[in-house]
Tab-separated table of C-alpha atoms in Angstrom:
chain	number	residue	atom	x	y	z
A	1	UNK	CA	89.971	-26.215	-5.490
A	2	UNK	CA	87.682	-23.279	-4.880
A	3	UNK	CA	90.041	-20.834	-6.402
A	4	UNK	CA	90.431	-22.799	-9.619
A	5	UNK	CA	90.859	-20.493	-12.535
A	6	UNK	CA	91.591	-17.490	-10.433
A	7	UNK	CA	95.126	-18.130	-9.423
A	8	UNK	CA	98.182	-17.200	-11.379
A	9	UNK	CA	98.673	-20.812	-12.454
A	10	UNK	CA	95.476	-21.002	-14.531
A	11	UNK	CA	97.103	-19.570	-17.597
A	12	UNK	CA	94.138	-17.282	-18.365
A	13	UNK	CA	94.286	-13.510	-18.088
A	14	UNK	CA	91.586	-12.007	-15.916
A	15	UNK	CA	90.012	-8.595	-16.353
A	16	UNK	CA	92.411	-5.679	-16.605
A	17	UNK	CA	93.472	-4.673	-13.129
A	18	UNK	CA	92.536	-1.151	-12.046
A	19	UNK	CA	95.218	1.276	-11.005
A	20	UNK	CA	95.999	0.693	-7.353
A	21	UNK	CA	94.522	3.882	-5.866
A	22	UNK	CA	91.280	4.416	-7.902
A	23	UNK	CA	87.982	3.856	-6.034
A	24	UNK	CA	86.004	0.850	-7.159
A	25	UNK	CA	82.348	1.833	-6.934
A	26	UNK	CA	79.070	1.399	-8.795
A	27	UNK	CA	78.188	4.897	-9.850
A	28	UNK	CA	75.612	6.272	-12.200
A	29	UNK	CA	76.480	6.227	-15.875
A	30	UNK	CA	77.897	9.437	-17.237
A	31	UNK	CA	75.048	11.942	-17.575
A	32	UNK	CA	72.945	10.234	-14.911
A	33	UNK	CA	70.168	7.688	-15.195
A	34	UNK	CA	67.184	8.366	-17.486
A	35	UNK	CA	64.053	9.590	-15.648
A	36	UNK	CA	61.968	6.785	-14.207
A	37	UNK	CA	58.522	6.426	-15.750
A	38	UNK	CA	56.239	6.470	-12.726
A	39	UNK	CA	53.045	6.870	-14.730
A	40	UNK	CA	50.542	4.033	-14.401
A	41	UNK	CA	50.060	2.332	-17.712
A	42	UNK	CA	46.402	1.464	-17.481
A	43	UNK	CA	44.673	0.573	-20.695
A	44	UNK	CA	42.165	3.148	-21.843
A	45	UNK	CA	38.789	1.454	-21.807
A	46	UNK	CA	35.549	2.998	-22.930
A	47	UNK	CA	34.706	6.550	-23.880
A	48	UNK	CA	36.472	9.469	-22.238
A	49	UNK	CA	35.070	11.455	-19.371
A	50	UNK	CA	34.075	14.443	-21.458
A	51	UNK	CA	32.272	12.189	-23.941
A	52	UNK	CA	30.360	10.592	-21.088
A	53	UNK	CA	29.503	13.984	-19.615
A	54	UNK	CA	28.224	15.306	-22.951
A	55	UNK	CA	26.329	12.090	-23.612
A	56	UNK	CA	24.647	12.135	-20.219
A	57	UNK	CA	23.794	15.814	-20.692
A	58	UNK	CA	22.241	15.162	-24.084
A	59	UNK	CA	20.200	12.223	-22.821
A	60	UNK	CA	18.958	14.312	-19.888
A	61	UNK	CA	17.996	17.177	-22.169
A	62	UNK	CA	16.162	14.745	-24.428
A	63	UNK	CA	14.368	13.358	-21.382
A	64	UNK	CA	13.172	16.734	-20.204
A	65	UNK	CA	12.158	17.692	-23.720
A	66	UNK	CA	10.099	14.529	-24.129
A	67	UNK	CA	8.567	14.962	-20.711
A	68	UNK	CA	7.552	18.548	-21.433
A	69	UNK	CA	6.012	17.456	-24.729
A	70	UNK	CA	3.998	14.705	-23.092
A	71	UNK	CA	2.979	17.126	-20.328
A	72	UNK	CA	1.735	19.606	-22.930
A	73	UNK	CA	-0.199	16.863	-24.690
A	74	UNK	CA	-1.736	15.755	-21.426
A	75	UNK	CA	-2.657	19.343	-20.603
A	76	UNK	CA	-4.353	19.777	-24.005
A	77	UNK	CA	-6.337	16.581	-23.471
A	78	UNK	CA	-7.447	17.776	-20.049
A	79	UNK	CA	-8.450	21.136	-21.500
A	80	UNK	CA	-10.489	19.411	-24.178
A	81	UNK	CA	-12.236	17.278	-21.607
A	82	UNK	CA	-13.042	20.405	-19.610
A	83	UNK	CA	-14.384	22.247	-22.649
A	84	UNK	CA	-16.587	19.334	-23.659
A	85	UNK	CA	-18.027	19.370	-20.207
A	86	UNK	CA	-18.515	23.116	-20.465
A	87	UNK	CA	-20.286	22.750	-23.820
A	88	UNK	CA	-22.864	20.276	-22.569
A	89	UNK	CA	-23.476	22.175	-19.341
A	90	UNK	CA	-26.691	23.922	-20.600
A	91	UNK	CA	-28.248	20.593	-21.464
A	92	UNK	CA	-27.318	19.083	-18.150
A	93	UNK	CA	-28.666	22.190	-16.413
A	94	UNK	CA	-31.938	22.015	-18.367
A	95	UNK	CA	-32.460	18.412	-17.378
A	96	UNK	CA	-31.678	19.291	-13.810
A	97	UNK	CA	-34.215	22.146	-13.876
A	98	UNK	CA	-36.905	19.931	-15.378
A	99	UNK	CA	-36.277	17.356	-12.743
A	100	UNK	CA	-36.507	20.018	-10.022
A	101	UNK	CA	-39.866	21.303	-11.288
A	102	UNK	CA	-41.320	17.806	-11.398
A	103	UNK	CA	-40.042	17.086	-7.957
A	104	UNK	CA	-41.529	20.312	-6.584
A	105	UNK	CA	-44.957	19.523	-8.049
A	106	UNK	CA	-44.929	16.071	-6.558
A	107	UNK	CA	-43.882	17.462	-3.200
A	108	UNK	CA	-46.706	20.026	-3.248
A	109	UNK	CA	-49.285	17.381	-4.117
A	110	UNK	CA	-48.130	15.142	-1.340
A	111	UNK	CA	-48.135	18.035	1.115
A	112	UNK	CA	-51.739	18.947	0.236
A	113	UNK	CA	-52.785	15.321	0.608
A	114	UNK	CA	-51.044	15.017	3.925
A	115	UNK	CA	-52.304	18.274	5.486
A	116	UNK	CA	-55.864	18.309	4.123
A	117	UNK	CA	-57.303	18.027	7.681
A	118	UNK	CA	-55.601	21.209	8.903
A	119	UNK	CA	-57.645	24.140	7.616
A	120	UNK	CA	-55.232	27.006	8.374
A	121	UNK	CA	-52.275	25.341	6.684
A	122	UNK	CA	-51.061	26.868	3.394
A	123	UNK	CA	-49.411	24.190	1.290
A	124	UNK	CA	-46.269	25.303	-0.521
A	125	UNK	CA	-45.492	28.049	1.956
A	126	UNK	CA	-41.946	28.146	3.134
A	127	UNK	CA	-41.327	27.165	6.698
A	128	UNK	CA	-38.544	29.733	6.904
A	129	UNK	CA	-39.040	33.424	7.529
A	130	UNK	CA	-36.241	34.610	5.276
A	131	UNK	CA	-37.027	36.200	1.902
A	132	UNK	CA	-33.777	35.276	0.240
A	133	UNK	CA	-34.033	32.676	-2.455
A	134	UNK	CA	-31.121	30.299	-2.979
A	135	UNK	CA	-31.662	27.694	-5.642
A	136	UNK	CA	-29.904	24.442	-5.180
A	137	UNK	CA	-27.459	23.954	-8.032
A	138	UNK	CA	-25.358	20.858	-8.306
A	139	UNK	CA	-21.694	21.406	-9.181
A	140	UNK	CA	-21.858	20.308	-12.792
A	141	UNK	CA	-18.169	20.833	-13.438
A	142	UNK	CA	-15.955	19.313	-10.827
A	143	UNK	CA	-13.600	21.849	-9.334
A	144	UNK	CA	-15.568	24.998	-10.241
A	145	UNK	CA	-17.161	25.565	-6.895
A	146	UNK	CA	-20.530	24.519	-5.503
A	147	UNK	CA	-22.550	27.008	-7.568
A	148	UNK	CA	-21.797	25.365	-10.890
A	149	UNK	CA	-21.284	28.012	-13.524
A	150	UNK	CA	-19.833	31.306	-12.393
B	1	UNK	CA	-15.938	-13.461	1.869
B	2	UNK	CA	-15.641	-12.682	-1.813
B	3	UNK	CA	-13.120	-9.955	-1.050
B	4	UNK	CA	-11.018	-12.315	1.054
B	5	UNK	CA	-11.027	-15.025	-1.613
B	6	UNK	CA	-10.148	-12.452	-4.271
B	7	UNK	CA	-7.300	-11.043	-2.205
B	8	UNK	CA	-5.868	-14.435	-1.331
B	9	UNK	CA	-6.065	-15.650	-4.917
B	10	UNK	CA	-4.344	-12.471	-6.115
B	11	UNK	CA	-1.585	-13.014	-3.580
B	12	UNK	CA	-1.148	-16.625	-4.656
B	13	UNK	CA	-1.073	-15.711	-8.334
B	14	UNK	CA	1.580	-13.115	-7.544
B	15	UNK	CA	3.695	-15.048	-5.075
B	16	UNK	CA	4.025	-18.552	-6.494
B	17	UNK	CA	5.664	-17.410	-9.746
B	18	UNK	CA	7.822	-15.113	-7.625
B	19	UNK	CA	9.032	-18.013	-5.469
B	20	UNK	CA	9.787	-20.076	-8.551
B	21	UNK	CA	11.598	-17.042	-9.919
B	22	UNK	CA	13.678	-16.819	-6.739
B	23	UNK	CA	14.596	-20.500	-7.008
B	24	UNK	CA	15.656	-20.223	-10.613
B	25	UNK	CA	17.436	-16.941	-10.077
B	26	UNK	CA	19.900	-18.801	-7.864
B	27	UNK	CA	20.525	-21.291	-10.645
B	28	UNK	CA	20.822	-18.524	-13.208
B	29	UNK	CA	23.265	-16.674	-11.006
B	30	UNK	CA	25.469	-19.725	-10.551
B	31	UNK	CA	25.368	-20.454	-14.262
B	32	UNK	CA	26.223	-16.874	-15.240
B	33	UNK	CA	29.010	-16.628	-12.678
B	34	UNK	CA	30.302	-19.968	-13.922
B	35	UNK	CA	30.299	-18.689	-17.461
B	36	UNK	CA	32.223	-15.607	-16.382
B	37	UNK	CA	34.847	-17.802	-14.737
B	38	UNK	CA	35.046	-20.291	-17.617
B	39	UNK	CA	33.355	-23.208	-15.906
B	40	UNK	CA	29.977	-24.780	-16.365
B	41	UNK	CA	28.206	-24.120	-13.114
B	42	UNK	CA	25.747	-26.669	-11.667
B	43	UNK	CA	25.235	-29.372	-14.275
B	44	UNK	CA	24.623	-32.660	-12.494
B	45	UNK	CA	21.031	-32.589	-11.214
B	46	UNK	CA	18.658	-33.510	-14.009
B	47	UNK	CA	19.371	-31.819	-17.365
B	48	UNK	CA	22.229	-29.324	-17.101
B	49	UNK	CA	21.435	-28.654	-13.454
B	50	UNK	CA	17.799	-27.639	-13.930
B	51	UNK	CA	16.830	-29.557	-10.797
B	52	UNK	CA	19.505	-27.929	-8.654
B	53	UNK	CA	17.298	-25.266	-6.984
B	54	UNK	CA	14.713	-27.891	-6.066
B	55	UNK	CA	17.396	-30.148	-4.640
B	56	UNK	CA	18.828	-27.228	-2.667
B	57	UNK	CA	15.388	-26.359	-1.347
B	58	UNK	CA	14.659	-29.925	-0.241
B	59	UNK	CA	18.056	-30.151	1.391
B	60	UNK	CA	17.423	-26.951	3.361
B	61	UNK	CA	13.951	-28.114	4.371
B	62	UNK	CA	14.935	-31.540	5.700
B	63	UNK	CA	17.993	-30.233	7.497
B	64	UNK	CA	17.753	-30.203	11.261
B	65	UNK	CA	17.297	-26.742	12.699
B	66	UNK	CA	20.002	-26.361	15.354
B	67	UNK	CA	19.293	-23.597	17.832
B	68	UNK	CA	22.295	-22.258	19.711
B	69	UNK	CA	21.986	-22.939	23.426
B	70	UNK	CA	22.076	-19.286	24.461
B	71	UNK	CA	19.844	-17.981	21.679
B	72	UNK	CA	16.647	-16.114	22.561
B	73	UNK	CA	13.979	-18.579	21.445
B	74	UNK	CA	11.260	-16.265	20.115
B	75	UNK	CA	13.635	-13.699	18.644
B	76	UNK	CA	15.773	-16.345	17.045
B	77	UNK	CA	12.733	-17.830	15.333
B	78	UNK	CA	11.133	-14.471	14.514
B	79	UNK	CA	14.088	-12.988	12.630
B	80	UNK	CA	13.868	-15.009	9.409
B	81	UNK	CA	10.061	-15.020	9.461
B	82	UNK	CA	9.872	-11.219	9.758
B	83	UNK	CA	12.402	-10.721	6.981
B	84	UNK	CA	10.654	-13.146	4.679
B	85	UNK	CA	7.189	-11.764	5.379
B	86	UNK	CA	8.271	-8.192	4.713
B	87	UNK	CA	9.985	-9.287	1.539
B	88	UNK	CA	6.729	-10.858	0.334
B	89	UNK	CA	4.637	-7.927	1.555
B	90	UNK	CA	6.531	-5.536	-0.681
B	91	UNK	CA	4.751	-7.035	-3.682
B	92	UNK	CA	1.354	-5.835	-2.507
B	93	UNK	CA	1.653	-2.352	-4.028
B	94	UNK	CA	3.877	-3.087	-7.017
B	95	UNK	CA	2.066	-3.396	-10.344
B	96	UNK	CA	3.442	-5.809	-12.920
B	97	UNK	CA	1.060	-4.851	-15.697
B	98	UNK	CA	-1.723	-2.437	-16.478
B	99	UNK	CA	-4.084	-2.741	-13.521
B	100	UNK	CA	-2.381	-5.920	-12.358
B	101	UNK	CA	-1.690	-4.972	-8.797
B	102	UNK	CA	-3.011	-6.226	-5.498
B	103	UNK	CA	-3.764	-2.767	-4.083
B	104	UNK	CA	-3.487	0.312	-6.270
B	105	UNK	CA	-3.110	3.215	-3.861
B	106	UNK	CA	-2.072	6.823	-4.278
B	107	UNK	CA	0.953	6.505	-1.979
B	108	UNK	CA	2.127	3.196	-3.403
B	109	UNK	CA	5.745	4.148	-3.728
B	110	UNK	CA	5.873	5.431	-0.147
B	111	UNK	CA	4.226	2.293	1.201
B	112	UNK	CA	6.703	0.177	-0.735
B	113	UNK	CA	9.597	2.156	0.724
B	114	UNK	CA	8.265	1.871	4.261
B	115	UNK	CA	7.883	-1.896	3.944
B	116	UNK	CA	11.447	-2.021	2.667
B	117	UNK	CA	12.617	0.025	5.660
B	118	UNK	CA	10.940	-2.366	8.067
B	119	UNK	CA	13.159	-5.096	6.611
B	120	UNK	CA	15.918	-3.816	8.892
B	121	UNK	CA	13.993	-5.229	11.853
B	122	UNK	CA	14.302	-8.792	10.615
B	123	UNK	CA	18.056	-8.429	10.356
B	124	UNK	CA	18.452	-6.777	13.765
B	125	UNK	CA	16.131	-9.268	15.485
B	126	UNK	CA	17.925	-12.222	13.929
B	127	UNK	CA	21.356	-10.866	14.780
B	128	UNK	CA	20.428	-10.027	18.354
B	129	UNK	CA	18.381	-13.156	18.969
B	130	UNK	CA	21.247	-15.434	18.076
B	131	UNK	CA	23.166	-14.255	21.173
B	132	UNK	CA	26.471	-14.452	19.412
B	133	UNK	CA	28.955	-11.637	19.202
B	134	UNK	CA	29.561	-12.177	15.525
B	135	UNK	CA	25.916	-12.229	14.606
B	136	UNK	CA	25.027	-9.174	16.676
B	137	UNK	CA	27.856	-7.189	15.157
B	138	UNK	CA	26.813	-8.406	11.722
B	139	UNK	CA	23.250	-7.355	12.458
B	140	UNK	CA	24.346	-3.891	13.508
B	141	UNK	CA	26.525	-3.579	10.431
B	142	UNK	CA	23.765	-4.618	8.063
B	143	UNK	CA	21.234	-2.456	9.864
B	144	UNK	CA	23.458	0.601	9.575
B	145	UNK	CA	24.043	-0.130	5.902
B	146	UNK	CA	20.344	-0.499	5.127
B	147	UNK	CA	19.393	2.632	7.065
B	148	UNK	CA	22.106	4.673	5.335
B	149	UNK	CA	21.052	3.651	1.885
B	150	UNK	CA	17.346	4.064	2.656
B	151	UNK	CA	18.025	7.791	2.678
B	152	UNK	CA	19.602	7.772	-0.757
B	153	UNK	CA	16.730	5.653	-1.997
B	154	UNK	CA	14.230	8.072	-0.475
B	155	UNK	CA	15.796	11.031	-2.251
B	156	UNK	CA	15.699	9.092	-5.543
B	157	UNK	CA	12.018	8.377	-4.936
B	158	UNK	CA	11.414	12.100	-4.370
B	159	UNK	CA	12.808	12.636	-7.886
B	160	UNK	CA	10.485	9.956	-9.257
B	161	UNK	CA	7.471	11.401	-7.456
B	162	UNK	CA	8.251	14.902	-8.770
B	163	UNK	CA	8.483	13.570	-12.322
B	164	UNK	CA	5.326	11.489	-12.071
B	165	UNK	CA	3.355	14.075	-10.119
B	166	UNK	CA	1.989	11.239	-7.994
B	167	UNK	CA	2.997	8.460	-5.648
B	168	UNK	CA	0.821	5.965	-7.480
B	169	UNK	CA	3.095	3.581	-9.367
B	170	UNK	CA	0.585	3.025	-12.167
B	171	UNK	CA	0.430	6.799	-12.681
B	172	UNK	CA	4.208	6.982	-12.774
B	173	UNK	CA	4.205	4.414	-15.574
B	174	UNK	CA	1.483	6.330	-17.408
B	175	UNK	CA	3.633	9.460	-17.394
B	176	UNK	CA	6.519	7.495	-18.927
B	177	UNK	CA	4.573	6.962	-22.123
B	178	UNK	CA	6.754	9.460	-23.982
B	179	UNK	CA	10.208	9.047	-22.459
B	180	UNK	CA	11.443	6.735	-19.751
B	181	UNK	CA	12.333	8.208	-16.399
B	182	UNK	CA	15.808	6.765	-16.775
B	183	UNK	CA	16.646	9.442	-19.338
B	184	UNK	CA	15.634	12.192	-16.920
B	185	UNK	CA	17.476	10.486	-14.082
B	186	UNK	CA	20.541	9.858	-16.240
B	187	UNK	CA	22.961	11.989	-14.134
B	188	UNK	CA	22.213	9.879	-11.065
B	189	UNK	CA	21.523	6.521	-12.657
B	190	UNK	CA	24.852	5.010	-11.623
B	191	UNK	CA	24.136	6.048	-8.047
B	192	UNK	CA	20.671	4.532	-8.349
B	193	UNK	CA	22.240	1.244	-9.342
B	194	UNK	CA	24.607	1.499	-6.377
B	195	UNK	CA	21.754	2.230	-4.005
B	196	UNK	CA	19.678	-0.712	-5.117
B	197	UNK	CA	22.737	-2.949	-4.811
B	198	UNK	CA	23.377	-1.731	-1.273
B	199	UNK	CA	19.707	-2.013	-0.322
B	200	UNK	CA	19.688	-5.677	-1.276
B	201	UNK	CA	23.170	-6.315	0.196
B	202	UNK	CA	24.765	-7.367	-3.055
B	203	UNK	CA	28.298	-7.063	-4.340
B	204	UNK	CA	30.071	-4.627	-4.046
B	205	UNK	CA	28.166	-3.848	-0.839
B	206	UNK	CA	27.754	-7.422	0.382
B	207	UNK	CA	29.403	-7.038	3.764
B	208	UNK	CA	26.691	-9.140	5.422
B	209	UNK	CA	27.983	-12.051	3.374
B	210	UNK	CA	31.684	-11.416	3.839
B	211	UNK	CA	32.347	-14.798	5.322
B	212	UNK	CA	36.113	-14.873	5.207
B	213	UNK	CA	36.919	-11.446	6.573
B	214	UNK	CA	33.886	-10.596	8.706
B	215	UNK	CA	32.496	-14.007	9.753
B	216	UNK	CA	29.432	-13.596	7.529
B	217	UNK	CA	26.932	-11.507	9.448
B	218	UNK	CA	23.559	-11.585	11.134
B	219	UNK	CA	22.719	-15.043	9.770
B	220	UNK	CA	25.836	-16.836	10.953
B	221	UNK	CA	24.001	-18.947	13.540
B	222	UNK	CA	21.218	-19.999	11.212
B	223	UNK	CA	20.992	-23.253	9.344
B	224	UNK	CA	18.258	-25.193	7.634
B	225	UNK	CA	15.043	-23.345	6.910
B	226	UNK	CA	15.967	-20.290	9.018
B	227	UNK	CA	18.829	-19.657	6.681
B	228	UNK	CA	16.573	-20.666	3.795
B	229	UNK	CA	14.088	-17.946	4.695
B	230	UNK	CA	16.801	-15.290	4.866
B	231	UNK	CA	18.044	-16.532	1.530
B	232	UNK	CA	14.579	-16.463	-0.042
B	233	UNK	CA	13.976	-12.982	1.351
B	234	UNK	CA	17.234	-11.702	-0.063
B	235	UNK	CA	16.648	-13.030	-3.550
B	236	UNK	CA	12.998	-12.028	-3.372
B	237	UNK	CA	14.134	-8.497	-2.565
B	238	UNK	CA	16.456	-8.545	-5.549
B	239	UNK	CA	13.644	-9.548	-7.889
B	240	UNK	CA	11.270	-7.050	-6.287
B	241	UNK	CA	13.841	-4.280	-6.613
B	242	UNK	CA	14.392	-5.179	-10.268
B	243	UNK	CA	10.682	-5.145	-11.019
B	244	UNK	CA	10.220	-1.825	-9.239
B	245	UNK	CA	13.200	-0.335	-11.055
B	246	UNK	CA	11.925	-1.489	-14.420
B	247	UNK	CA	8.517	-0.055	-13.605
B	248	UNK	CA	9.514	3.327	-12.223
B	249	UNK	CA	12.621	3.945	-14.277
B	250	UNK	CA	12.457	1.967	-17.497
B	251	UNK	CA	9.000	2.705	-18.776
B	252	UNK	CA	7.123	-0.184	-17.200
B	253	UNK	CA	4.617	-1.895	-19.458
B	254	UNK	CA	4.401	0.810	-22.119
B	255	UNK	CA	4.845	-1.036	-25.386
B	256	UNK	CA	3.170	-1.197	-28.755
B	257	UNK	CA	4.389	-4.623	-29.752
B	258	UNK	CA	4.208	-6.919	-26.759
B	259	UNK	CA	2.058	-7.680	-23.769
B	260	UNK	CA	2.842	-5.363	-20.876
B	261	UNK	CA	3.698	-8.109	-18.388
B	262	UNK	CA	6.190	-9.617	-20.806
B	263	UNK	CA	7.864	-6.235	-21.260
B	264	UNK	CA	8.174	-5.766	-17.505
B	265	UNK	CA	9.575	-9.289	-17.230
B	266	UNK	CA	12.220	-8.704	-19.878
B	267	UNK	CA	13.308	-5.397	-18.357
B	268	UNK	CA	13.472	-6.910	-14.868
B	269	UNK	CA	15.529	-9.819	-16.170
B	270	UNK	CA	17.996	-7.374	-17.667
B	271	UNK	CA	18.386	-5.652	-14.294
B	272	UNK	CA	18.794	-9.004	-12.526
B	273	UNK	CA	21.471	-9.874	-15.063
B	274	UNK	CA	23.271	-6.603	-14.300
B	275	UNK	CA	23.174	-7.558	-10.618
B	276	UNK	CA	24.912	-10.850	-11.391
B	277	UNK	CA	27.311	-9.209	-13.824
B	278	UNK	CA	28.428	-6.735	-11.163
B	279	UNK	CA	28.876	-9.599	-8.734
B	280	UNK	CA	31.077	-11.358	-11.260
B	281	UNK	CA	33.196	-8.266	-11.946
B	282	UNK	CA	33.717	-6.199	-8.826
B	283	UNK	CA	35.251	-6.706	-5.439
B	284	UNK	CA	33.813	-5.663	-2.129
B	285	UNK	CA	34.055	-2.186	-0.646
B	286	UNK	CA	35.474	-1.685	2.799
B	287	UNK	CA	32.957	-0.679	5.443
B	288	UNK	CA	34.210	2.897	5.746
B	289	UNK	CA	34.110	3.267	1.976
B	290	UNK	CA	30.543	2.013	1.959
B	291	UNK	CA	29.500	4.543	4.580
B	292	UNK	CA	31.355	7.353	2.832
B	293	UNK	CA	29.703	6.567	-0.501
B	294	UNK	CA	26.311	6.509	1.139
B	295	UNK	CA	26.494	9.628	3.280
B	296	UNK	CA	28.914	11.893	1.481
B	297	UNK	CA	28.292	10.769	-2.069
B	298	UNK	CA	24.842	9.565	-2.932
B	299	UNK	CA	22.706	11.665	-0.582
B	300	UNK	CA	24.551	14.896	-1.379
B	301	UNK	CA	24.602	14.530	-5.145
B	302	UNK	CA	21.096	13.207	-5.491
B	303	UNK	CA	19.841	15.926	-3.142
B	304	UNK	CA	21.457	18.480	-5.446
B	305	UNK	CA	19.847	16.837	-8.423
B	306	UNK	CA	16.429	17.053	-6.759
B	307	UNK	CA	16.854	20.838	-6.679
B	308	UNK	CA	17.985	21.038	-10.316
B	309	UNK	CA	15.324	18.674	-11.550
B	310	UNK	CA	12.610	20.264	-9.459
B	311	UNK	CA	13.431	23.680	-10.934
B	312	UNK	CA	13.276	22.341	-14.491
B	313	UNK	CA	10.017	20.519	-13.771
B	314	UNK	CA	8.605	23.712	-12.297
B	315	UNK	CA	9.616	25.659	-15.381
B	316	UNK	CA	7.907	23.204	-17.734
B	317	UNK	CA	4.803	23.302	-15.609
B	318	UNK	CA	4.908	19.777	-14.218
B	319	UNK	CA	2.860	16.866	-15.437
B	320	UNK	CA	-0.573	17.867	-14.230
B	321	UNK	CA	-3.264	15.270	-13.560
């Protein structure tokens, strides 16, 4: 009974029969199919690219601005430290000179005491033949050369 | 003698909290990942799984160490030890607070990077010493990955050194008193995150741990405490990398309201959380993608940024002394 309902004895009318010579084919609807939407429908999450770019740029500019400010501050502090050192240099130099004079006197006294048995010895006379005098000056300001003040 | 006692006590004070931190980072990671996947994570041992890391540690310690028959004895044993030692050694130059550092040297950041580079040896030795084709290929893979991303890391560190005007990490923090370095490094900060993920072999660059598709990696033949040491070294590196990042990028211990060490701790915890968050969100890169990102992406762009940033720093006169 596989063809139940299809035969002429079923008493029901089937679909209207096509004319005998027309092609039976699945074609596109009149006017063609609508264009297929091939775009990916991803949800938009987060800020857009241009917003991110501008934001990153602004943060970077802020960073460099802050860094330059702190660098300027640091430079001013260093300058102040340097100037303080420069201001007290005469006092440090005076102490150094006083110390040198005392040291020289003590050295002379000890030399006389030590060489008192040698009659031709002149205490305090330089052992070098050169006439040039070079005082020893400690570098009071670090980084300004071995001669201290220019 | 006094110097030795002082050094050893400093090391102990630094390392024991770090080891506890490593243990509890594993628990934290499993809990956070569980939360992201709507489950509870470890919750059976003691109260809500607080004893889980200790139980895991004891389990690893009492497990029998099985050495593969063909493995090279010394190399096989040396691999995990070298990795773990270098991971611990990295802490020697990293300050965690003002003056709280084992050795405060002028080239601290360079020494830290060199110790990190030596970490490749542990991986290669372990992979080769196991005498297994899978482990040696895993070792080569991980070694190539680490070496590639060292370069990106090095270029980032050049940026940091230019900004700080010094390689001393304490000095770099001092310079960040006004603004954090992260704001200056903002154009490359995503790449920085990628580089530190790849350096520590974490997702999305965790090819050494790709068990299903790549038969894990260099540590495939290890069990028991050998594996435990690799594990400790890996998590130790993650914590070290987070601390270093918080110190050199996020302002370190500069704060008016809290103790410096606490500030560094909070910032490092945030970075560790980002590590876990990325692991919970992203999938793995393929190996060719990883190499392409490293060589054609990070190094090129960050190298360009060094030029831009160096010019701007030159024009503002640098941060002298």
